[in-house]
Tab-separated table of C-alpha atoms and ligand atoms in Angstrom:
chain	number	residue	atom	x	y	z
A	63	MET	CA	14.666	48.583	120.773
A	64	VAL	CA	16.945	45.544	120.753
A	65	CYS	CA	19.307	45.128	117.837
A	66	GLU	CA	21.404	41.967	118.017
A	67	VAL	CA	24.137	41.792	115.382
A	68	GLU	CA	26.244	38.896	114.185
A	69	MET	CA	29.487	38.719	116.158
A	70	ILE	CA	32.854	39.284	114.499
A	71	ARG	CA	34.987	36.112	114.590
A	72	THR	CA	38.360	37.191	115.973
A	73	ILE	CA	39.841	33.788	116.844
A	74	GLU	CA	38.652	30.193	116.690
A	75	TRP	CA	39.863	26.725	117.566
A	76	ALA	CA	39.631	24.529	114.468
A	77	GLY	CA	40.681	21.145	115.857
A	78	ASN	CA	44.166	21.026	114.380
A	79	ALA	CA	44.681	24.756	113.897
A	80	VAL	CA	44.057	28.177	115.407
A	81	VAL	CA	42.269	30.483	112.989
A	82	MET	CA	42.638	34.255	113.388
A	83	LEU	CA	41.404	37.287	111.517
A	84	ASP	CA	44.563	39.128	110.395
A	85	GLN	CA	44.094	42.535	112.046
A	86	ARG	CA	47.120	44.004	110.286
A	87	LEU	CA	45.185	43.968	107.020
A	88	LEU	CA	41.940	45.573	108.213
A	89	PRO	CA	39.997	47.467	107.032
A	90	GLY	CA	41.241	46.790	103.480
A	91	GLN	CA	41.159	42.995	103.556
A	92	GLU	CA	39.274	40.502	105.720
A	93	ILE	CA	41.629	37.514	105.698
A	94	TYR	CA	41.617	34.576	108.131
A	95	ASN	CA	44.982	32.881	108.738
A	96	SER	CA	45.209	29.285	109.905
A	97	TYR	CA	48.096	28.405	112.236
A	98	THR	CA	49.103	24.779	112.782
A	99	ASP	CA	52.227	25.316	114.925
A	100	TYR	CA	52.460	27.045	118.324
A	101	ARG	CA	55.492	29.038	117.136
A	102	GLN	CA	53.329	30.551	114.411
A	103	VAL	CA	50.760	31.484	117.052
A	104	ALA	CA	53.520	33.156	119.086
A	105	ASP	CA	54.605	35.104	115.978
A	106	ALA	CA	51.000	36.090	115.280
A	107	ILE	CA	50.688	37.558	118.784
A	108	ARG	CA	54.047	39.355	118.534
A	109	SER	CA	53.349	40.784	115.076
A	110	MET	CA	49.791	41.941	115.971
A	111	VAL	CA	47.825	39.593	113.709
A	112	ILE	CA	45.842	39.341	116.920
A	113	ARG	CA	46.044	41.988	119.637
A	114	GLY	CA	44.114	43.396	122.572
A	115	ALA	CA	44.646	41.949	126.037
A	116	PRO	CA	41.754	39.436	126.259
A	117	ALA	CA	42.268	38.221	122.667
A	118	ILE	CA	45.978	37.739	123.370
A	119	GLY	CA	45.024	35.606	126.407
A	120	VAL	CA	42.762	33.345	124.349
A	121	ALA	CA	45.357	33.098	121.553
A	122	ALA	CA	47.990	32.133	124.131
A	123	ALA	CA	45.801	29.355	125.523
A	124	MET	CA	44.978	28.021	122.057
A	125	GLY	CA	48.654	28.219	121.054
A	126	ILE	CA	49.627	26.120	124.061
A	127	ALA	CA	46.856	23.587	123.366
A	128	LEU	CA	48.072	23.374	119.763
A	129	GLY	CA	51.708	22.901	120.802
A	130	VAL	CA	50.784	20.086	123.155
A	131	GLN	CA	48.607	18.431	120.521
A	132	ASN	CA	51.552	18.356	118.090
A	133	ALA	CA	54.228	17.405	120.662
A	134	LYS	CA	56.208	14.222	119.979
A	135	ALA	CA	56.184	13.051	123.625
A	136	ARG	CA	54.762	9.567	124.322
A	137	THR	CA	53.839	10.166	127.975
A	138	ALA	CA	52.707	13.092	130.108
A	139	GLU	CA	56.067	12.932	131.866
A	140	GLU	CA	57.986	13.183	128.597
A	141	LEU	CA	55.791	16.117	127.644
A	142	GLU	CA	56.801	18.196	130.663
A	143	PRO	CA	60.003	19.859	129.319
A	144	GLU	CA	58.375	20.553	125.953
A	145	PHE	CA	55.291	21.972	127.684
A	146	ALA	CA	57.583	24.344	129.595
A	147	ARG	CA	59.237	25.453	126.311
A	148	ILE	CA	55.852	26.009	124.642
A	149	CYS	CA	54.612	28.102	127.584
A	150	GLU	CA	57.845	30.106	127.591
A	151	ALA	CA	57.640	30.812	123.836
A	152	ILE	CA	54.057	32.016	124.166
A	153	ALA	CA	54.709	34.058	127.341
A	154	SER	CA	57.648	35.919	125.781
A	155	THR	CA	55.595	37.507	122.992
A	156	ARG	CA	54.262	40.709	124.610
A	157	PRO	CA	55.068	41.973	128.122
A	158	THR	CA	52.297	44.380	129.151
A	159	ALA	CA	48.927	42.620	128.749
A	160	ILE	CA	48.488	40.582	131.932
A	161	ASN	CA	45.907	38.358	130.229
A	162	LEU	CA	48.786	36.639	128.432
A	163	PHE	CA	50.419	35.534	131.704
A	164	TRP	CA	47.040	34.828	133.286
A	165	ALA	CA	46.235	32.451	130.400
A	166	VAL	CA	49.618	30.716	130.527
A	167	ALA	CA	49.305	30.247	134.315
A	168	ARG	CA	45.816	28.819	133.876
A	169	MET	CA	47.059	26.319	131.249
A	170	ARG	CA	49.962	25.342	133.537
A	171	ARG	CA	47.495	24.587	136.343
A	172	VAL	CA	45.405	22.412	134.021
A	173	PHE	CA	48.520	20.519	132.926
A	174	THR	CA	49.422	19.819	136.558
A	175	ARG	CA	45.875	18.653	137.381
A	176	ALA	CA	45.496	16.429	134.303
A	177	ARG	CA	48.934	14.803	134.085
A	178	ALA	CA	48.105	11.872	136.381
A	179	GLY	CA	45.483	10.857	133.777
A	180	GLY	CA	48.155	10.490	131.054
A	181	LEU	CA	48.999	12.203	127.770
A	182	ASP	CA	45.567	12.027	126.129
A	183	ALA	CA	43.921	13.410	129.253
A	184	VAL	CA	46.390	16.331	129.286
A	185	ARG	CA	45.789	17.055	125.599
A	186	SER	CA	42.024	17.069	125.839
A	187	ALA	CA	42.008	19.017	129.122
A	188	LEU	CA	44.151	21.782	127.574
A	189	VAL	CA	41.971	22.037	124.465
A	190	ALA	CA	38.845	22.169	126.653
A	191	GLU	CA	40.398	24.890	128.820
A	192	ALA	CA	41.350	27.044	125.836
A	193	GLN	CA	37.819	26.729	124.474
A	194	ALA	CA	36.372	27.551	127.899
A	195	MET	CA	38.501	30.694	128.035
A	196	HIS	CA	37.121	31.758	124.662
A	197	ARG	CA	33.538	31.201	125.837
A	198	GLU	CA	34.062	32.833	129.235
A	199	ASP	CA	35.599	35.924	127.648
A	200	VAL	CA	32.512	36.546	125.521
A	201	GLU	CA	30.293	35.969	128.574
A	202	ALA	CA	32.403	38.375	130.652
A	203	ASN	CA	32.140	41.015	127.931
A	204	ARG	CA	28.364	40.660	127.775
A	205	ALA	CA	28.208	41.159	131.557
A	206	ILE	CA	30.580	44.158	131.373
A	207	GLY	CA	28.270	45.584	128.712
A	208	LEU	CA	25.174	45.219	130.876
A	209	TYR	CA	26.790	46.838	133.926
A	210	GLY	CA	28.560	49.502	131.908
A	211	GLN	CA	25.654	50.640	129.779
A	212	GLU	CA	23.981	51.974	132.939
A	213	LEU	CA	26.692	54.661	132.967
A	214	ILE	CA	25.866	55.851	129.460
A	215	PRO	CA	23.281	58.630	129.079
A	216	ALA	CA	20.267	58.060	126.789
A	217	ARG	CA	21.938	60.290	124.190
A	218	ALA	CA	25.709	60.128	124.382
A	219	ARG	CA	28.825	61.126	122.507
A	220	VAL	CA	31.464	58.661	123.663
A	221	LEU	CA	35.194	59.015	123.060
A	222	THR	CA	37.313	55.855	122.907
A	223	HIS	CA	41.002	55.216	122.348
A	224	CYS	CA	42.621	52.237	120.588
A	225	ASN	CA	40.390	49.214	119.992
A	226	ALA	CA	38.754	47.496	122.939
A	227	GLY	CA	36.152	45.800	120.804
A	228	ALA	CA	35.257	42.394	119.415
A	229	LEU	CA	38.641	42.364	117.686
A	230	ALA	CA	40.514	42.811	120.982
A	231	THR	CA	38.602	40.012	122.708
A	232	ALA	CA	37.004	36.662	121.909
A	233	GLY	CA	33.952	38.696	120.882
A	234	TYR	CA	31.646	41.657	121.680
A	235	GLY	CA	34.398	43.735	123.306
A	236	THR	CA	34.964	45.493	126.619
A	237	ALA	CA	34.733	49.268	126.030
A	238	LEU	CA	32.921	48.662	122.742
A	239	GLY	CA	30.855	45.980	124.515
A	240	VAL	CA	29.534	48.723	126.808
A	241	ILE	CA	28.715	50.802	123.732
A	242	ARG	CA	27.041	47.816	122.020
A	243	ALA	CA	24.983	47.109	125.152
A	244	ALA	CA	23.918	50.765	125.360
A	245	VAL	CA	22.791	50.639	121.722
A	246	GLU	CA	20.980	47.330	122.361
A	247	ALA	CA	19.219	49.079	125.277
A	248	GLY	CA	17.918	51.669	122.822
A	249	LYS	CA	20.329	54.498	123.644
A	250	ALA	CA	21.484	56.910	120.940
A	251	VAL	CA	25.252	56.550	121.074
A	252	GLU	CA	27.682	58.306	118.795
A	253	VAL	CA	31.304	57.210	119.056
A	254	TYR	CA	34.418	59.304	118.542
A	255	ALA	CA	37.437	57.076	117.876
A	256	ASP	CA	40.976	58.387	118.319
A	257	GLU	CA	42.959	57.082	115.371
A	258	THR	CA	45.625	55.718	117.798
A	259	ARG	CA	49.043	56.175	116.260
A	260	PRO	CA	51.174	54.334	115.366
A	261	PHE	CA	49.250	51.089	114.692
A	262	LEU	CA	45.965	52.931	114.020
A	263	GLN	CA	43.758	50.572	116.026
A	264	GLY	CA	41.139	53.335	116.334
A	265	ALA	CA	41.019	54.387	112.684
A	266	ARG	CA	41.344	50.897	111.232
A	267	LEU	CA	39.753	48.541	113.763
A	268	THR	CA	37.325	50.430	116.027
A	269	ALA	CA	35.893	52.297	113.045
A	270	TRP	CA	35.659	49.044	111.039
A	271	GLU	CA	33.792	47.041	113.629
A	272	LEU	CA	31.410	49.820	114.735
A	273	HIS	CA	30.626	50.743	111.155
A	274	LYS	CA	29.903	47.063	110.422
A	275	ASP	CA	27.388	47.127	113.316
A	276	ASP	CA	25.828	50.411	112.091
A	277	ILE	CA	26.910	52.257	115.238
A	278	PRO	CA	27.703	55.881	114.295
A	279	VAL	CA	31.449	56.434	114.517
A	280	THR	CA	33.654	59.413	113.688
A	281	VAL	CA	37.447	59.136	113.575
A	282	ILE	CA	39.603	61.966	114.914
A	283	THR	CA	43.394	62.171	115.095
A	284	ASP	CA	44.864	61.672	118.567
A	285	ASN	CA	45.749	65.342	118.950
A	286	MET	CA	42.114	66.387	118.411
A	287	ALA	CA	40.824	64.704	121.585
A	288	GLY	CA	41.559	67.765	123.772
A	289	TYR	CA	39.646	70.016	121.404
A	290	PHE	CA	36.540	67.809	121.403
A	291	LEU	CA	36.639	67.367	125.193
A	292	SER	CA	37.166	71.070	125.893
A	293	GLN	CA	34.331	72.082	123.551
A	294	GLY	CA	31.779	69.984	125.449
A	295	LEU	CA	31.417	67.621	122.491
A	296	ILE	CA	32.060	64.443	124.505
A	297	ASP	CA	29.813	63.108	127.307
A	298	CYS	CA	32.105	60.324	128.537
A	299	VAL	CA	35.276	58.415	127.687
A	300	ILE	CA	35.466	54.604	127.709
A	301	VAL	CA	38.650	52.642	127.147
A	302	GLY	CA	39.863	49.092	127.756
A	303	ALA	CA	42.942	48.030	129.722
A	304	ASP	CA	45.988	45.827	129.302
A	305	ARG	CA	46.705	45.578	133.006
A	306	ILE	CA	45.095	47.111	136.072
A	307	ALA	CA	47.294	47.322	139.167
A	308	ALA	CA	45.887	46.580	142.641
A	309	ASN	CA	45.423	50.323	143.334
A	310	GLY	CA	43.435	50.899	140.110
A	311	ASP	CA	46.230	52.424	138.007
A	312	VAL	CA	45.486	51.401	134.421
A	313	ALA	CA	47.964	50.449	131.698
A	314	ASN	CA	46.418	50.849	128.264
A	315	LYS	CA	47.397	51.870	124.744
A	316	ILE	CA	49.838	54.784	124.535
A	317	GLY	CA	47.883	58.038	124.567
A	318	THR	CA	45.260	56.863	127.070
A	319	TYR	CA	46.909	58.834	129.883
A	320	ALA	CA	46.701	62.085	127.919
A	321	VAL	CA	43.013	61.458	127.182
A	322	ALA	CA	42.324	60.752	130.879
A	323	VAL	CA	44.006	63.991	132.016
A	324	LEU	CA	42.137	65.991	129.384
A	325	ALA	CA	38.850	64.326	130.396
A	326	LYS	CA	39.354	65.272	134.055
A	327	GLU	CA	40.297	68.832	133.127
A	328	SER	CA	37.117	69.033	131.025
A	329	GLY	CA	34.877	67.508	133.725
A	330	VAL	CA	34.100	64.440	131.576
A	331	PRO	CA	33.890	60.986	133.247
A	332	PHE	CA	36.611	58.527	132.263
A	333	PHE	CA	35.558	54.863	132.399
A	334	VAL	CA	37.681	51.732	132.024
A	335	ALA	CA	36.017	48.466	130.954
A	336	ALA	CA	37.937	45.241	131.541
A	337	PRO	CA	37.413	41.653	132.671
A	338	LEU	CA	38.877	40.570	136.016
A	339	SER	CA	41.502	38.589	134.042
A	340	THR	CA	43.074	42.019	133.357
A	341	LEU	CA	43.356	42.796	137.075
A	342	ASP	CA	46.846	42.176	138.488
A	343	LEU	CA	46.559	42.206	142.269
A	344	THR	CA	50.219	41.166	142.564
A	345	THR	CA	51.312	44.527	141.126
A	346	PRO	CA	50.664	47.209	143.779
A	347	ASP	CA	50.706	50.237	141.451
A	348	GLY	CA	51.144	51.233	137.835
A	349	SER	CA	54.814	52.219	138.117
A	350	LEU	CA	55.653	48.501	138.295
A	351	ILE	CA	53.848	47.521	135.078
A	352	PRO	CA	56.316	46.665	132.284
A	353	ILE	CA	55.806	48.835	129.225
A	354	GLU	CA	56.453	47.231	125.849
A	355	GLU	CA	58.709	49.192	123.486
A	356	ARG	CA	57.970	48.175	119.903
A	357	ASP	CA	59.860	48.379	116.612
A	358	PRO	CA	60.724	52.021	115.670
A	359	GLU	CA	59.619	51.201	112.146
A	360	GLU	CA	55.981	51.435	113.306
A	361	VAL	CA	56.548	55.156	113.971
A	362	ARG	CA	59.022	55.820	111.159
A	363	SER	CA	56.580	54.830	108.429
A	364	VAL	CA	52.860	55.175	107.857
A	365	LEU	CA	51.372	52.377	105.741
A	366	GLY	CA	54.776	51.663	104.208
A	367	SER	CA	55.754	55.311	103.515
A	368	ARG	CA	58.578	56.864	105.512
A	369	VAL	CA	57.460	60.008	107.377
A	370	VAL	CA	60.549	60.608	109.593
A	371	PRO	CA	63.896	61.707	108.079
A	372	GLU	CA	66.607	59.072	107.995
A	373	GLY	CA	68.974	59.127	110.990
A	374	VAL	CA	66.434	60.701	113.383
A	375	GLY	CA	65.840	58.914	116.704
A	376	ILE	CA	62.506	57.273	117.391
A	377	ARG	CA	60.802	55.959	120.525
A	378	ASN	CA	57.833	53.640	120.439
A	379	PRO	CA	56.450	52.777	123.893
A	380	ALA	CA	53.213	50.902	123.156
A	381	PHE	CA	51.412	51.635	126.455
A	382	ASP	CA	51.145	54.214	129.214
A	383	VAL	CA	49.761	54.173	132.728
A	384	THR	CA	46.805	56.278	133.806
A	385	PRO	CA	46.984	56.952	137.570
A	386	ASN	CA	43.802	55.923	139.411
A	387	ARG	CA	42.936	59.550	140.287
A	388	TYR	CA	41.871	60.104	136.659
A	389	VAL	CA	39.620	57.019	136.556
A	390	SER	CA	35.929	57.544	137.418
A	391	ALA	CA	34.977	53.851	137.424
A	392	ILE	CA	36.255	50.437	136.359
A	393	ILE	CA	33.562	48.232	134.810
A	394	THR	CA	34.054	44.477	135.264
A	395	GLU	CA	31.908	41.395	134.666
A	396	ARG	CA	31.099	41.332	138.399
A	397	GLY	CA	30.076	44.956	138.688
A	398	ILE	CA	31.455	48.473	138.765
A	399	ALA	CA	34.429	49.423	140.930
A	400	ARG	CA	34.570	53.015	142.201
A	401	PRO	CA	37.370	54.819	144.068
A	402	PRO	CA	39.067	53.932	146.316
A	403	PHE	CA	39.956	51.155	143.891
A	404	ALA	CA	42.301	49.206	146.177
A	405	ALA	CA	39.255	48.143	148.198
A	406	SER	CA	36.584	48.016	145.473
A	407	LEU	CA	38.678	45.947	143.029
A	408	ARG	CA	39.716	43.474	145.720
A	409	ALA	CA	36.072	43.075	146.754
A	410	LEU	CA	34.961	42.392	143.166
A	411	ALA	CA	37.790	39.893	142.719
A	412	GLY	CA	36.703	38.185	145.956
A	413	LYS	CA	40.218	38.510	147.425
B	841	MRU	O1	48.868	46.910	121.267
B	841	MRU	P1	47.461	46.409	121.363
B	841	MRU	O2	46.646	46.707	120.146
B	841	MRU	O3	47.418	44.958	121.776
B	841	MRU	O4	46.832	47.248	122.551
B	841	MRU	C1	45.487	47.046	122.856
B	841	MRU	C2	44.971	47.960	123.871
B	841	MRU	O5	45.670	48.779	124.428
B	841	MRU	C3	43.537	47.760	124.279
B	841	MRU	O6	42.944	48.972	124.601
B	841	MRU	C4	43.487	46.836	125.499
B	841	MRU	O7	44.178	45.649	125.236
B	841	MRU	C5	42.099	46.515	125.893
B	841	MRU	S1	41.346	45.404	124.762
B	841	MRU	C6	39.849	44.932	125.311
């Protein structure tokens, strides 16, 4: 059975604007915001209108293309200092997802290559690059899906954490792309989604997009994952990644580490699905990955209602690092990396 479904539109280039589905409002409202200034795009990334490492990368590229399109400079030379400011504003939005810095670096390289051709050449080259990144991300996710679905049994109960779906990418998704590909291959997949406090990406976003695609999904609170794993109710775990260090340590949404340890303890395979743009070969291991600490308000209140007494301290690290010993395989668009990851990841990256 093959069941192709219409893809969710996470982000699009609209000529003079970047259009994004506002993920803060899901599942209640499906609203698309149109941004005409790169500073608005930077704010949208920071405030989680758009989130998920690959989607952040595409938004960064489109934000830079937009900024350059609107710049007042009359020559490519005059544009240079403003281009640097635009890149800096975009790069300073979120520190953990490497796709953001990968995208900015890629746009910088295009600027350098195109500048001899003049201002118009720079503008059109940057727009073309941002659009290419959007296209390539969907293609990468499709390839990740095809490789990854081989790891999924014909009947499978799959646990996932956060949202590594169409909403976290330019489309189709990484971890959820593997699930979609398994369903398209005729497998009977049932998904368990951790709700993912505090931003509730699992409850709000993963559940929304899988339900829309008629893929069976059940939401559990984060502290239920150990119960389901220990009871033999989960066949495998699949998550995405925000940054993968050269040794295969994986930074992903806070709570991923706990799930990985529980999976190992329960004898359940733990898979990571991510494009090679998430691989950071310049960072030797996970201890060197910067972890974003977000606004305490995200923990203090749930959907606008305070749940922590006034005056009580709050911490809100947004990511954690899963050491490579808990990772069974890393699924990329070029194939599946197995331990030892230092060698297998480098080989897939062709480095
Ligand atoms: O804070 P977020 O929502 O941007 O965090 C997202 C995640 O941790 C995802 O799991 C990760 O980016 C992979 S998305 C394909």
